[in-house]
Short mmCIF file of N, CA, C and O in Angstrom, two decimals:
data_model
loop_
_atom_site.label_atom_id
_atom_site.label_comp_id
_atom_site.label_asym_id
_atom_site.label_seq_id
_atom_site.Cartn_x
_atom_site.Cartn_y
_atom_site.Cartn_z
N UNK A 28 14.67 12.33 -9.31
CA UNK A 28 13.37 12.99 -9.28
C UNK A 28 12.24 11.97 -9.37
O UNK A 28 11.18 12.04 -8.75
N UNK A 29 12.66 10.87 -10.35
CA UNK A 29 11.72 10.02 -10.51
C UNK A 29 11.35 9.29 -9.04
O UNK A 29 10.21 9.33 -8.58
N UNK A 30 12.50 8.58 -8.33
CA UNK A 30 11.96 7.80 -7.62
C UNK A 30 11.55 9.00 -6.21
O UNK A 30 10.91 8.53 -5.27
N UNK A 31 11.84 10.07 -6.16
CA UNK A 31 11.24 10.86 -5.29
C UNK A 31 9.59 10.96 -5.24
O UNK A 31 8.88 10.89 -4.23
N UNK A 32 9.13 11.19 -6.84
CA UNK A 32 7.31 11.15 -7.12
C UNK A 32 7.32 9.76 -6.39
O UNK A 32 7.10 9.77 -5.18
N UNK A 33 7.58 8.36 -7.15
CA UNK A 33 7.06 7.60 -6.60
C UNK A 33 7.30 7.54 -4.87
O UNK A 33 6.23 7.35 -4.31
N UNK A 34 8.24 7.65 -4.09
CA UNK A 34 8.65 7.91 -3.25
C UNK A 34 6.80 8.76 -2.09
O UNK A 34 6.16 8.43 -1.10
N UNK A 35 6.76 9.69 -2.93
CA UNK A 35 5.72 10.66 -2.19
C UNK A 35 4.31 9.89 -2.33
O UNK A 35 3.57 9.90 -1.34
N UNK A 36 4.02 9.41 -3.17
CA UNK A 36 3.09 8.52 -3.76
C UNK A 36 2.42 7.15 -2.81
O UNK A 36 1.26 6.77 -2.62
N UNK A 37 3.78 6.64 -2.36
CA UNK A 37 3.72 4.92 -2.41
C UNK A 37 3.57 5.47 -0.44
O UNK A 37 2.86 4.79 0.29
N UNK A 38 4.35 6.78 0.15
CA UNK A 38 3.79 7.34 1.62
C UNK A 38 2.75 7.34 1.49
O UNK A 38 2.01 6.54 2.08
N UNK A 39 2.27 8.43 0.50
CA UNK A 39 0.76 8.47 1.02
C UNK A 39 -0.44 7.57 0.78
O UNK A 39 -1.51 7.56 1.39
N UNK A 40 0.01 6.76 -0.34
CA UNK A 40 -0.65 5.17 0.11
C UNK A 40 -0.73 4.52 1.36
O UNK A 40 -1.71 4.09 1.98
N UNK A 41 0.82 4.52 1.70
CA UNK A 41 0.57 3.47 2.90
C UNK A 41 0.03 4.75 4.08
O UNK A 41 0.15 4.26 5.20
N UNK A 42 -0.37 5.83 4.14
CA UNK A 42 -0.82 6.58 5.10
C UNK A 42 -2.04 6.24 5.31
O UNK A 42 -2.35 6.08 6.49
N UNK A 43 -2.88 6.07 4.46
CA UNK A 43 -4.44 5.52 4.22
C UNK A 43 -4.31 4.39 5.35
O UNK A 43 -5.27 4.46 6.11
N UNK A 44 -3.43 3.40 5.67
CA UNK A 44 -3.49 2.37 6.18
C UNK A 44 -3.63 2.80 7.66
O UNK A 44 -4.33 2.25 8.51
N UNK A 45 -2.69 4.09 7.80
CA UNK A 45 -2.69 4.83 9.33
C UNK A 45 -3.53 5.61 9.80
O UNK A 45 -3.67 5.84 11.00
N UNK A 46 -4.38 6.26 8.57
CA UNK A 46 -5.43 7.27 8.83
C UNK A 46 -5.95 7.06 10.15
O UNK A 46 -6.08 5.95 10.65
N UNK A 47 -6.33 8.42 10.85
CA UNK A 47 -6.70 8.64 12.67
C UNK A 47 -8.66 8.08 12.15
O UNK A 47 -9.34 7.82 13.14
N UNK A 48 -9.21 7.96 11.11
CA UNK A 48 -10.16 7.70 10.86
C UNK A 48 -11.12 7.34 9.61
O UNK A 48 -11.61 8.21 8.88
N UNK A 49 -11.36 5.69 9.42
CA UNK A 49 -11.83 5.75 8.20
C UNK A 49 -12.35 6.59 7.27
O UNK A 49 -12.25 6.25 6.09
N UNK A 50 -12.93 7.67 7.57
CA UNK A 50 -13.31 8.85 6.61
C UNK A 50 -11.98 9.20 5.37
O UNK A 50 -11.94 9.51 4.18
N UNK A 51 -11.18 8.98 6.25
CA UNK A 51 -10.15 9.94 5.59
C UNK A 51 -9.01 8.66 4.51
O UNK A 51 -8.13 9.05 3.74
N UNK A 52 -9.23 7.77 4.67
CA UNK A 52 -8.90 6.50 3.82
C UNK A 52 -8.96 7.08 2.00
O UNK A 52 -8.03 7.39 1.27
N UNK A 53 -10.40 7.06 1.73
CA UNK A 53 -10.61 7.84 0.26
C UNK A 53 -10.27 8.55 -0.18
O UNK A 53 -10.40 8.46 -1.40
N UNK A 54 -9.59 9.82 0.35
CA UNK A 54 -9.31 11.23 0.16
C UNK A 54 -7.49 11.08 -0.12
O UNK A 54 -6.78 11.66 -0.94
N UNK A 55 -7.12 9.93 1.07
CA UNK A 55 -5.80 9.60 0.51
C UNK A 55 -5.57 8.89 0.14
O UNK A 55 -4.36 8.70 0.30
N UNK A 56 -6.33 7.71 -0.71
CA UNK A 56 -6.30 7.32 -1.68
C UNK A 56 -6.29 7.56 -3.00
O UNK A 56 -5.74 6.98 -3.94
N UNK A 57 -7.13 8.71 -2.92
CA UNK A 57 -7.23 9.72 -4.25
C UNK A 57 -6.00 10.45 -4.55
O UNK A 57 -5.64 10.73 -5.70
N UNK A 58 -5.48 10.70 -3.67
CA UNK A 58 -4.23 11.53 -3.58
C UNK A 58 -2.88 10.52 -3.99
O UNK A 58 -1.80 11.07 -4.18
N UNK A 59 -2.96 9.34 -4.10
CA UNK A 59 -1.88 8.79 -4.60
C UNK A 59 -2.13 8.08 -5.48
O UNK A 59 -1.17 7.97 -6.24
N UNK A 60 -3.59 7.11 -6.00
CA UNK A 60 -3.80 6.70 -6.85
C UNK A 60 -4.54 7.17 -7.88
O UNK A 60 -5.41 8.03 -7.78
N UNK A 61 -4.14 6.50 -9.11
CA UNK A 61 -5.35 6.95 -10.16
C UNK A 61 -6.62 6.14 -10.53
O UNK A 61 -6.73 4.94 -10.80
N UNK A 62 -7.70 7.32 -10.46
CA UNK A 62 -8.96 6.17 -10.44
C UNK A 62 -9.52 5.28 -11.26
O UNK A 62 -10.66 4.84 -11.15
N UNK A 63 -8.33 4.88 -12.52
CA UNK A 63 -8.22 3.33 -12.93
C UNK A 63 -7.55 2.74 -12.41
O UNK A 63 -7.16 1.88 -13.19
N UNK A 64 -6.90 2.57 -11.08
CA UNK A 64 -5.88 1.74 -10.70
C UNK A 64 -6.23 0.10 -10.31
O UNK A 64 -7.09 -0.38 -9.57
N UNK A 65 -5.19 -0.53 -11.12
CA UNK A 65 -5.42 -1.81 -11.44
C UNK A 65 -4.74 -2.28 -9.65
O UNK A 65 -3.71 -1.78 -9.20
N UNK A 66 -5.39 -3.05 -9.09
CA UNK A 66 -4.93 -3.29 -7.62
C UNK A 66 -4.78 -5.18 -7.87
O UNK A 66 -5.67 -5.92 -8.27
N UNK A 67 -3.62 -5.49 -7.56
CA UNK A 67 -2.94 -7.60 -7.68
C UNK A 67 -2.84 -7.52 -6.00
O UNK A 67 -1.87 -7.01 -5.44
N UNK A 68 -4.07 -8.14 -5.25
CA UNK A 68 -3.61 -8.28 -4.16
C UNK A 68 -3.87 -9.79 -3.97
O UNK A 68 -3.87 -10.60 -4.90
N UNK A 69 -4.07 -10.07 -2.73
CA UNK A 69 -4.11 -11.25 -1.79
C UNK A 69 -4.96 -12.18 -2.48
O UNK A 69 -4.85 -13.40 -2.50
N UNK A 70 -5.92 -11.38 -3.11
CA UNK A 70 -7.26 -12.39 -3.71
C UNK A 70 -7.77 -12.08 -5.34
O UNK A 70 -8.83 -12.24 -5.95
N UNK A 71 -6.51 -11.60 -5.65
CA UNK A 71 -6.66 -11.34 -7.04
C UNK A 71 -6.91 -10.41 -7.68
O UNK A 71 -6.79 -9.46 -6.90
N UNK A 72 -7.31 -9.89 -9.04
CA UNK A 72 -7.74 -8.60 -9.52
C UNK A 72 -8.55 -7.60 -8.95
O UNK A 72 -9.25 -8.34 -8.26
N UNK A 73 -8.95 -6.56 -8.76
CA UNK A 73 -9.23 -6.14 -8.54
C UNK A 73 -9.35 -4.14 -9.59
O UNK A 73 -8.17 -4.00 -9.92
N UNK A 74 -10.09 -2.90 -10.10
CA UNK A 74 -9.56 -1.73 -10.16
C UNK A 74 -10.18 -1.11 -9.50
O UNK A 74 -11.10 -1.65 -8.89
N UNK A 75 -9.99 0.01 -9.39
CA UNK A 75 -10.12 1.50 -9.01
C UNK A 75 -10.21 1.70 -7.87
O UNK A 75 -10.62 0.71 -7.27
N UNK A 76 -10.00 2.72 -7.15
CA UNK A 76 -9.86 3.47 -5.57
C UNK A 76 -11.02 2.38 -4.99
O UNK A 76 -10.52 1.35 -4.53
N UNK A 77 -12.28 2.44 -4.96
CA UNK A 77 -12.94 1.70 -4.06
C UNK A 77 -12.53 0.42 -3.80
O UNK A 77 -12.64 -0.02 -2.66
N UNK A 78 -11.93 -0.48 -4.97
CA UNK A 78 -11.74 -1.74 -4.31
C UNK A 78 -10.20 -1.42 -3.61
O UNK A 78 -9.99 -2.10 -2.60
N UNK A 79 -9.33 -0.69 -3.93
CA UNK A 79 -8.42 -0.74 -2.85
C UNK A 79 -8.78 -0.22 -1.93
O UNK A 79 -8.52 -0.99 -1.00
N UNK A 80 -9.59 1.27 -1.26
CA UNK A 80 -10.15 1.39 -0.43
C UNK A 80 -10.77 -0.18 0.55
O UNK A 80 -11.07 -0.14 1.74
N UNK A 81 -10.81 -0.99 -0.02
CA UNK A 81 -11.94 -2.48 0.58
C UNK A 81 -10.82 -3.35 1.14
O UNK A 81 -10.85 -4.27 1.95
N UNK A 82 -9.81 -2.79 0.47
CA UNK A 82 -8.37 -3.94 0.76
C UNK A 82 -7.90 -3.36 1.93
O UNK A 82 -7.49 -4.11 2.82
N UNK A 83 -7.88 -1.47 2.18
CA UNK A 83 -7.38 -1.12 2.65
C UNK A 83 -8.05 -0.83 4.50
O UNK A 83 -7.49 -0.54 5.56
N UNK A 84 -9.17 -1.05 4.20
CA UNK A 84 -10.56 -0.74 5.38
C UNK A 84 -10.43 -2.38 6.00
O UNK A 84 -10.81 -2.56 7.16
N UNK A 85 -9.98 -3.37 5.34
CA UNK A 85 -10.17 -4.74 5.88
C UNK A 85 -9.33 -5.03 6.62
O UNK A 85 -9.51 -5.75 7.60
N UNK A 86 -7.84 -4.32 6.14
CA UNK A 86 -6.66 -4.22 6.78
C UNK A 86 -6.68 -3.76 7.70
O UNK A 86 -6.32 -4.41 8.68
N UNK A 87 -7.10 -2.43 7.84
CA UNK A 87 -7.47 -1.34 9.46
C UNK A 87 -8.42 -2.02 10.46
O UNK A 87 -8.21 -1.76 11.64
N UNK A 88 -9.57 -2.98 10.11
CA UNK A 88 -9.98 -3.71 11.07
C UNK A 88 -9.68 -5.15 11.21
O UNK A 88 -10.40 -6.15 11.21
N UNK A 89 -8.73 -5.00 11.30
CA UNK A 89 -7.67 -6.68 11.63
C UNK A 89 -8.68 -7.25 13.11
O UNK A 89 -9.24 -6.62 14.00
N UNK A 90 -8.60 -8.32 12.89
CA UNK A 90 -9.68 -8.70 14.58
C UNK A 90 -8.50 -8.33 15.55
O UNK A 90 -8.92 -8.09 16.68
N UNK A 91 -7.38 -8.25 15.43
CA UNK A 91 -6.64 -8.10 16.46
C UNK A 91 -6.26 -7.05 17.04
O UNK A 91 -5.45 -7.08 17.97
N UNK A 92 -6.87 -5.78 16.49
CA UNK A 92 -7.59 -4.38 16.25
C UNK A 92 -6.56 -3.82 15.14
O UNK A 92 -6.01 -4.34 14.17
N UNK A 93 -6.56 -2.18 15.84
CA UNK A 93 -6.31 -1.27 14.61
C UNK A 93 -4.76 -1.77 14.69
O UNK A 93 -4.37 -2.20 15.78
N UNK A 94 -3.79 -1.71 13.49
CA UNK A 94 -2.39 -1.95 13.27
C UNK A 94 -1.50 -0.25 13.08
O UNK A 94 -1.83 0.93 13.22
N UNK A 95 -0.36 -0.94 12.74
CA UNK A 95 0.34 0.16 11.73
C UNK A 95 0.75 -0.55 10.65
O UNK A 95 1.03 -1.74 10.52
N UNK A 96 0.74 0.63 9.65
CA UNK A 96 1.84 -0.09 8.17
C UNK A 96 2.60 0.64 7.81
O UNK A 96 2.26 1.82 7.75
N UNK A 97 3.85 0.30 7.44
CA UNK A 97 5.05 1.19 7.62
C UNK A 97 5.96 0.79 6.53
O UNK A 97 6.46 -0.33 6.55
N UNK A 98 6.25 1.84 5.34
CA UNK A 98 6.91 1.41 4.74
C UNK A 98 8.65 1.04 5.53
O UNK A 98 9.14 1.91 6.25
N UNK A 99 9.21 0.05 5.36
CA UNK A 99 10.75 -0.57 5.38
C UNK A 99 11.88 -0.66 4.90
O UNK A 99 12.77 -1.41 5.29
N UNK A 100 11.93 0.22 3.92
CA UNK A 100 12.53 0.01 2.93
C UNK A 100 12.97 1.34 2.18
O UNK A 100 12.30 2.33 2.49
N UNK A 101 13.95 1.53 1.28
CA UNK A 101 14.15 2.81 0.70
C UNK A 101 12.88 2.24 -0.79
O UNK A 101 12.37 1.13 -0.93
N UNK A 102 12.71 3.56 -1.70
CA UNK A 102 11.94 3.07 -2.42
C UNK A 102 13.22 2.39 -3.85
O UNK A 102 14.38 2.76 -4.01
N UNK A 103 12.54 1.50 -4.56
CA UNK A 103 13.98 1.32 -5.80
C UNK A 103 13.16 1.71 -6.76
O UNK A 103 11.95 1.56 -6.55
N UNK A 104 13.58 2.25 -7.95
CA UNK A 104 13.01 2.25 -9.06
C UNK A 104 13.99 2.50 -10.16
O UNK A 104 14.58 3.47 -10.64
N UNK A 105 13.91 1.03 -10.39
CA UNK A 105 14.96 0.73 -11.69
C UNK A 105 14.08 1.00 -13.33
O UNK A 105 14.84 1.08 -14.30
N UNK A 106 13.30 1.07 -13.48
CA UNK A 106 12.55 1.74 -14.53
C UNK A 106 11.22 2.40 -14.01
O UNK A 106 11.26 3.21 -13.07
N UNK A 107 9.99 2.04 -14.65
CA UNK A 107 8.47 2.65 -14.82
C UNK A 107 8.33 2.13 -13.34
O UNK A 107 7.59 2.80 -12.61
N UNK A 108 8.95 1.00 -12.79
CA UNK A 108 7.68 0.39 -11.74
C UNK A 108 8.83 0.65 -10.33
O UNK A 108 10.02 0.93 -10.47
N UNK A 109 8.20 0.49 -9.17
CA UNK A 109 8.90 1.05 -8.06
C UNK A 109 8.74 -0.11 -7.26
O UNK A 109 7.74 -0.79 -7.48
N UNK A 110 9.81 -0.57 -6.09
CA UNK A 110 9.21 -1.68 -5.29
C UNK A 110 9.82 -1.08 -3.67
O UNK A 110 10.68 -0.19 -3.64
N UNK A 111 9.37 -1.57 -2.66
CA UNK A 111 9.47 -1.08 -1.58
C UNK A 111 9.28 -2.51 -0.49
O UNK A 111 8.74 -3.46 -1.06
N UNK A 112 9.52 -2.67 0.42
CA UNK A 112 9.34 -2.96 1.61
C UNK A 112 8.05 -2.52 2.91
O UNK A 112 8.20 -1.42 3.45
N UNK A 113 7.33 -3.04 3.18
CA UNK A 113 6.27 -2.43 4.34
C UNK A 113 6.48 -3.60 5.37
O UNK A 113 7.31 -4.51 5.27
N UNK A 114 5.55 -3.40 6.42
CA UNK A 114 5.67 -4.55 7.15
C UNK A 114 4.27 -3.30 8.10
O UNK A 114 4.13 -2.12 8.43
N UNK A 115 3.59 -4.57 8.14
CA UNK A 115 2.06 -4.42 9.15
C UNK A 115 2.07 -4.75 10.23
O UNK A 115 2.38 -5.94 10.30
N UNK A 116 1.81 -4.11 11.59
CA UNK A 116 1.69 -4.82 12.85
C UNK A 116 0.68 -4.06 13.69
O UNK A 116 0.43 -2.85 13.67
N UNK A 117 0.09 -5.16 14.55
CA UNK A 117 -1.16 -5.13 15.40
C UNK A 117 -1.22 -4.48 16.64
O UNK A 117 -0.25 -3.75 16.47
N UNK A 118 -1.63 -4.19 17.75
CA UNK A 118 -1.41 -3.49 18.95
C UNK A 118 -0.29 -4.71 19.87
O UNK A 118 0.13 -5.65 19.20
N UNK A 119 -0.04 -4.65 20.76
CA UNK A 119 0.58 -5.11 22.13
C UNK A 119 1.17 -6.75 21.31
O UNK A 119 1.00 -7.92 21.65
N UNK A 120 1.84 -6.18 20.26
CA UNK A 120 2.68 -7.82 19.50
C UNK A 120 2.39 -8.32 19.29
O UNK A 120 2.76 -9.46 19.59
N UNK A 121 1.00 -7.97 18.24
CA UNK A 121 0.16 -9.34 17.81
C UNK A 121 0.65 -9.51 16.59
O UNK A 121 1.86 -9.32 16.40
N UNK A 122 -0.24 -9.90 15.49
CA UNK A 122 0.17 -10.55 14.34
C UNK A 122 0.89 -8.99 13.28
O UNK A 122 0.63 -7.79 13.21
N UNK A 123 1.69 -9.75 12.77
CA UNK A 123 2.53 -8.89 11.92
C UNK A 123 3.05 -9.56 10.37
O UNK A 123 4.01 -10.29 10.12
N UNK A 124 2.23 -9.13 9.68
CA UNK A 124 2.95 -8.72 8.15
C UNK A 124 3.40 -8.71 7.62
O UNK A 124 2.94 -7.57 7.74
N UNK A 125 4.19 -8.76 6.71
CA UNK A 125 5.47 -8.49 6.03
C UNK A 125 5.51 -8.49 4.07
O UNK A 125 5.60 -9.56 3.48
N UNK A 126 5.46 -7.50 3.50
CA UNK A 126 5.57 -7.63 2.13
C UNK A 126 6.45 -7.18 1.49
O UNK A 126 7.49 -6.73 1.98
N UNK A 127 6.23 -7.22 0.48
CA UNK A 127 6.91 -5.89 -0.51
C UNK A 127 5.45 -5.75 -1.69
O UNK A 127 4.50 -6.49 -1.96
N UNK A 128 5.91 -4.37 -2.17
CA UNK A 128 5.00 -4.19 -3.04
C UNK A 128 5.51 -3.34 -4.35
O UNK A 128 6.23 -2.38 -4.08
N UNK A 129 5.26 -3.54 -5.57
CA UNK A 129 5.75 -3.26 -6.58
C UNK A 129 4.34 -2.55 -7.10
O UNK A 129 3.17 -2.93 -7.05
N UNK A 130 4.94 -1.41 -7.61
CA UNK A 130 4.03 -0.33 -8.19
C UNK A 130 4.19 0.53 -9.48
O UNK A 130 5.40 0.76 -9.53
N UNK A 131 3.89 0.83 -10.04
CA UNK A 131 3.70 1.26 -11.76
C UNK A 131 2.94 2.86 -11.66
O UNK A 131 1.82 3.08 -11.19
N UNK A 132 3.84 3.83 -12.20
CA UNK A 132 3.27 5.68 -11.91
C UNK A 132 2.83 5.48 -13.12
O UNK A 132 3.22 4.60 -13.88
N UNK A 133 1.71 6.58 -13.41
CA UNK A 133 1.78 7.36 -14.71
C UNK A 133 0.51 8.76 -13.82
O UNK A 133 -0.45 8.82 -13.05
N UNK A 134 1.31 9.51 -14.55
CA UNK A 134 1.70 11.03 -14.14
C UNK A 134 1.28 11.38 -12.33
O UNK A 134 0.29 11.82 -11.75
N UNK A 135 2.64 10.90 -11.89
CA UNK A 135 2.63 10.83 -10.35
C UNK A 135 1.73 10.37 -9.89
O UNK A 135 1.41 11.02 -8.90
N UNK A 136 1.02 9.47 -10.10
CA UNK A 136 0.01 8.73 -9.64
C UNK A 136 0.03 7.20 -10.06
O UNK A 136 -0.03 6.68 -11.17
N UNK A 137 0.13 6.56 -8.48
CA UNK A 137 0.09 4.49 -8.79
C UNK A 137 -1.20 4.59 -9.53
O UNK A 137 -2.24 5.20 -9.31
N UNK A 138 -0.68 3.58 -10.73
CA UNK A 138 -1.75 3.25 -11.27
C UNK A 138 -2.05 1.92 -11.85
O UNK A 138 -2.86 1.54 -12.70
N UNK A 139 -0.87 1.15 -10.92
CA UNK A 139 -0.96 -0.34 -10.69
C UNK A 139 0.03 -0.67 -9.64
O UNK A 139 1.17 -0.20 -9.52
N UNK A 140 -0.71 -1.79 -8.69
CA UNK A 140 -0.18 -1.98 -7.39
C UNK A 140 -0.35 -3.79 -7.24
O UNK A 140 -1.42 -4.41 -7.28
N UNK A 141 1.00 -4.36 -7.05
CA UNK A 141 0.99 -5.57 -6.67
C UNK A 141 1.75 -5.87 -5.73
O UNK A 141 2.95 -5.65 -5.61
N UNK A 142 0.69 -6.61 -4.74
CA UNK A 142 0.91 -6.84 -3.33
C UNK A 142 1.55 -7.89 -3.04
O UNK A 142 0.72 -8.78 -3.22
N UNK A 143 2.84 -8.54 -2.58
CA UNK A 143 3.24 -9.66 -2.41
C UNK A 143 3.83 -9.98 -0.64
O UNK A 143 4.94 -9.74 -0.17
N UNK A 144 2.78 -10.51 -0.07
CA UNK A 144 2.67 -10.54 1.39
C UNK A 144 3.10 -12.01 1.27
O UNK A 144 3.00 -12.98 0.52
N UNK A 145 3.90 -11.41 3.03
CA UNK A 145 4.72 -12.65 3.60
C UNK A 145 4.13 -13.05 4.42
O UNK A 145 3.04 -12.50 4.62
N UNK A 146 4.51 -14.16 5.30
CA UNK A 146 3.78 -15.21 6.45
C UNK A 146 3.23 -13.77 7.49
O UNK A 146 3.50 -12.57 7.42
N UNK A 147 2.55 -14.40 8.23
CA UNK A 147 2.41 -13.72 9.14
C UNK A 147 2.74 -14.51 10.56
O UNK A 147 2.34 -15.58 11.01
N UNK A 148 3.95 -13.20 11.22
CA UNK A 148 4.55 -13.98 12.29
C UNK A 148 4.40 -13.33 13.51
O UNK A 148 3.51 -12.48 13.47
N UNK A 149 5.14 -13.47 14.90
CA UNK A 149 4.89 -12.55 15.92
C UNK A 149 6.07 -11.29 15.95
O UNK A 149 7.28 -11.48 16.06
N UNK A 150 5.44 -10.06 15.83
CA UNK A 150 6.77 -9.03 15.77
C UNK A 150 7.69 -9.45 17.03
O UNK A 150 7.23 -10.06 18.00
N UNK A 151 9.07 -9.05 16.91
CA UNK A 151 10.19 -8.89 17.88
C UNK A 151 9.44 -7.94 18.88
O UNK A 151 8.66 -7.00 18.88
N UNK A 152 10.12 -8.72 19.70
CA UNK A 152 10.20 -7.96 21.32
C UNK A 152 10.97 -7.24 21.70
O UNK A 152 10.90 -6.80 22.84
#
């Protein structure tokens, strides 16, 4: 049951990344995080929905345009914190992504997220 919440959670995070339109980024952000959420990304500390919203809006306009992000992975959750697999990629095989990310619930809602991104290489053909 447990890793199912996080499971529903850590989707509709990475859905924000797919949203058909920035509007809708916040709304599913709200929906999976809590609005103290402590965010460990690329450039350090960061809390609450807006600055991941900033992580997440910077990501959607990659210069190499809009991407996908896709979780990879089943979710694990060997205690409180959950880790997963994603992997990011650009239109027509451009630059691509690769992380994992480890995440922390309290009451069905991430409410700490650390980002640990890999090189960025050219996706398979």
């Amino acid at each position: 049951m447990q890793e199912e919440t996080a499971r529903s959670a850590i989707d509709t995070f990475i859905s924000a990344f797919n949203a058909s339109n920035d509007s809708y980024v916040t709304a599913l952000l709200s929906q999976a995080l809590t609005s103290d959420v402590v965010f460990w990304g690329p450039l350090g500390r960061s809390e609450g929905i807006a600055a991941v919203e900033r992580f997440v809006l910077d990501i959607r306009r990659h210069p190499a345009g809009t991407g996908t992000m896709v979780r990879c992975s089943e979710v694990d959750m060997p205690d409180e914190w959950a880790r997963y697999q994603w992997v990011f990629t650009t239109p027509d095989g451009g630059p691509r992504l690769a992380g994992t990310d480890v995440v922390h619930l309290r009451r069905s809602l991430i409410d700490q997220v650390i980002v640990f991104a890999g090189e960025i290489e050219p996706s398979a053909s």
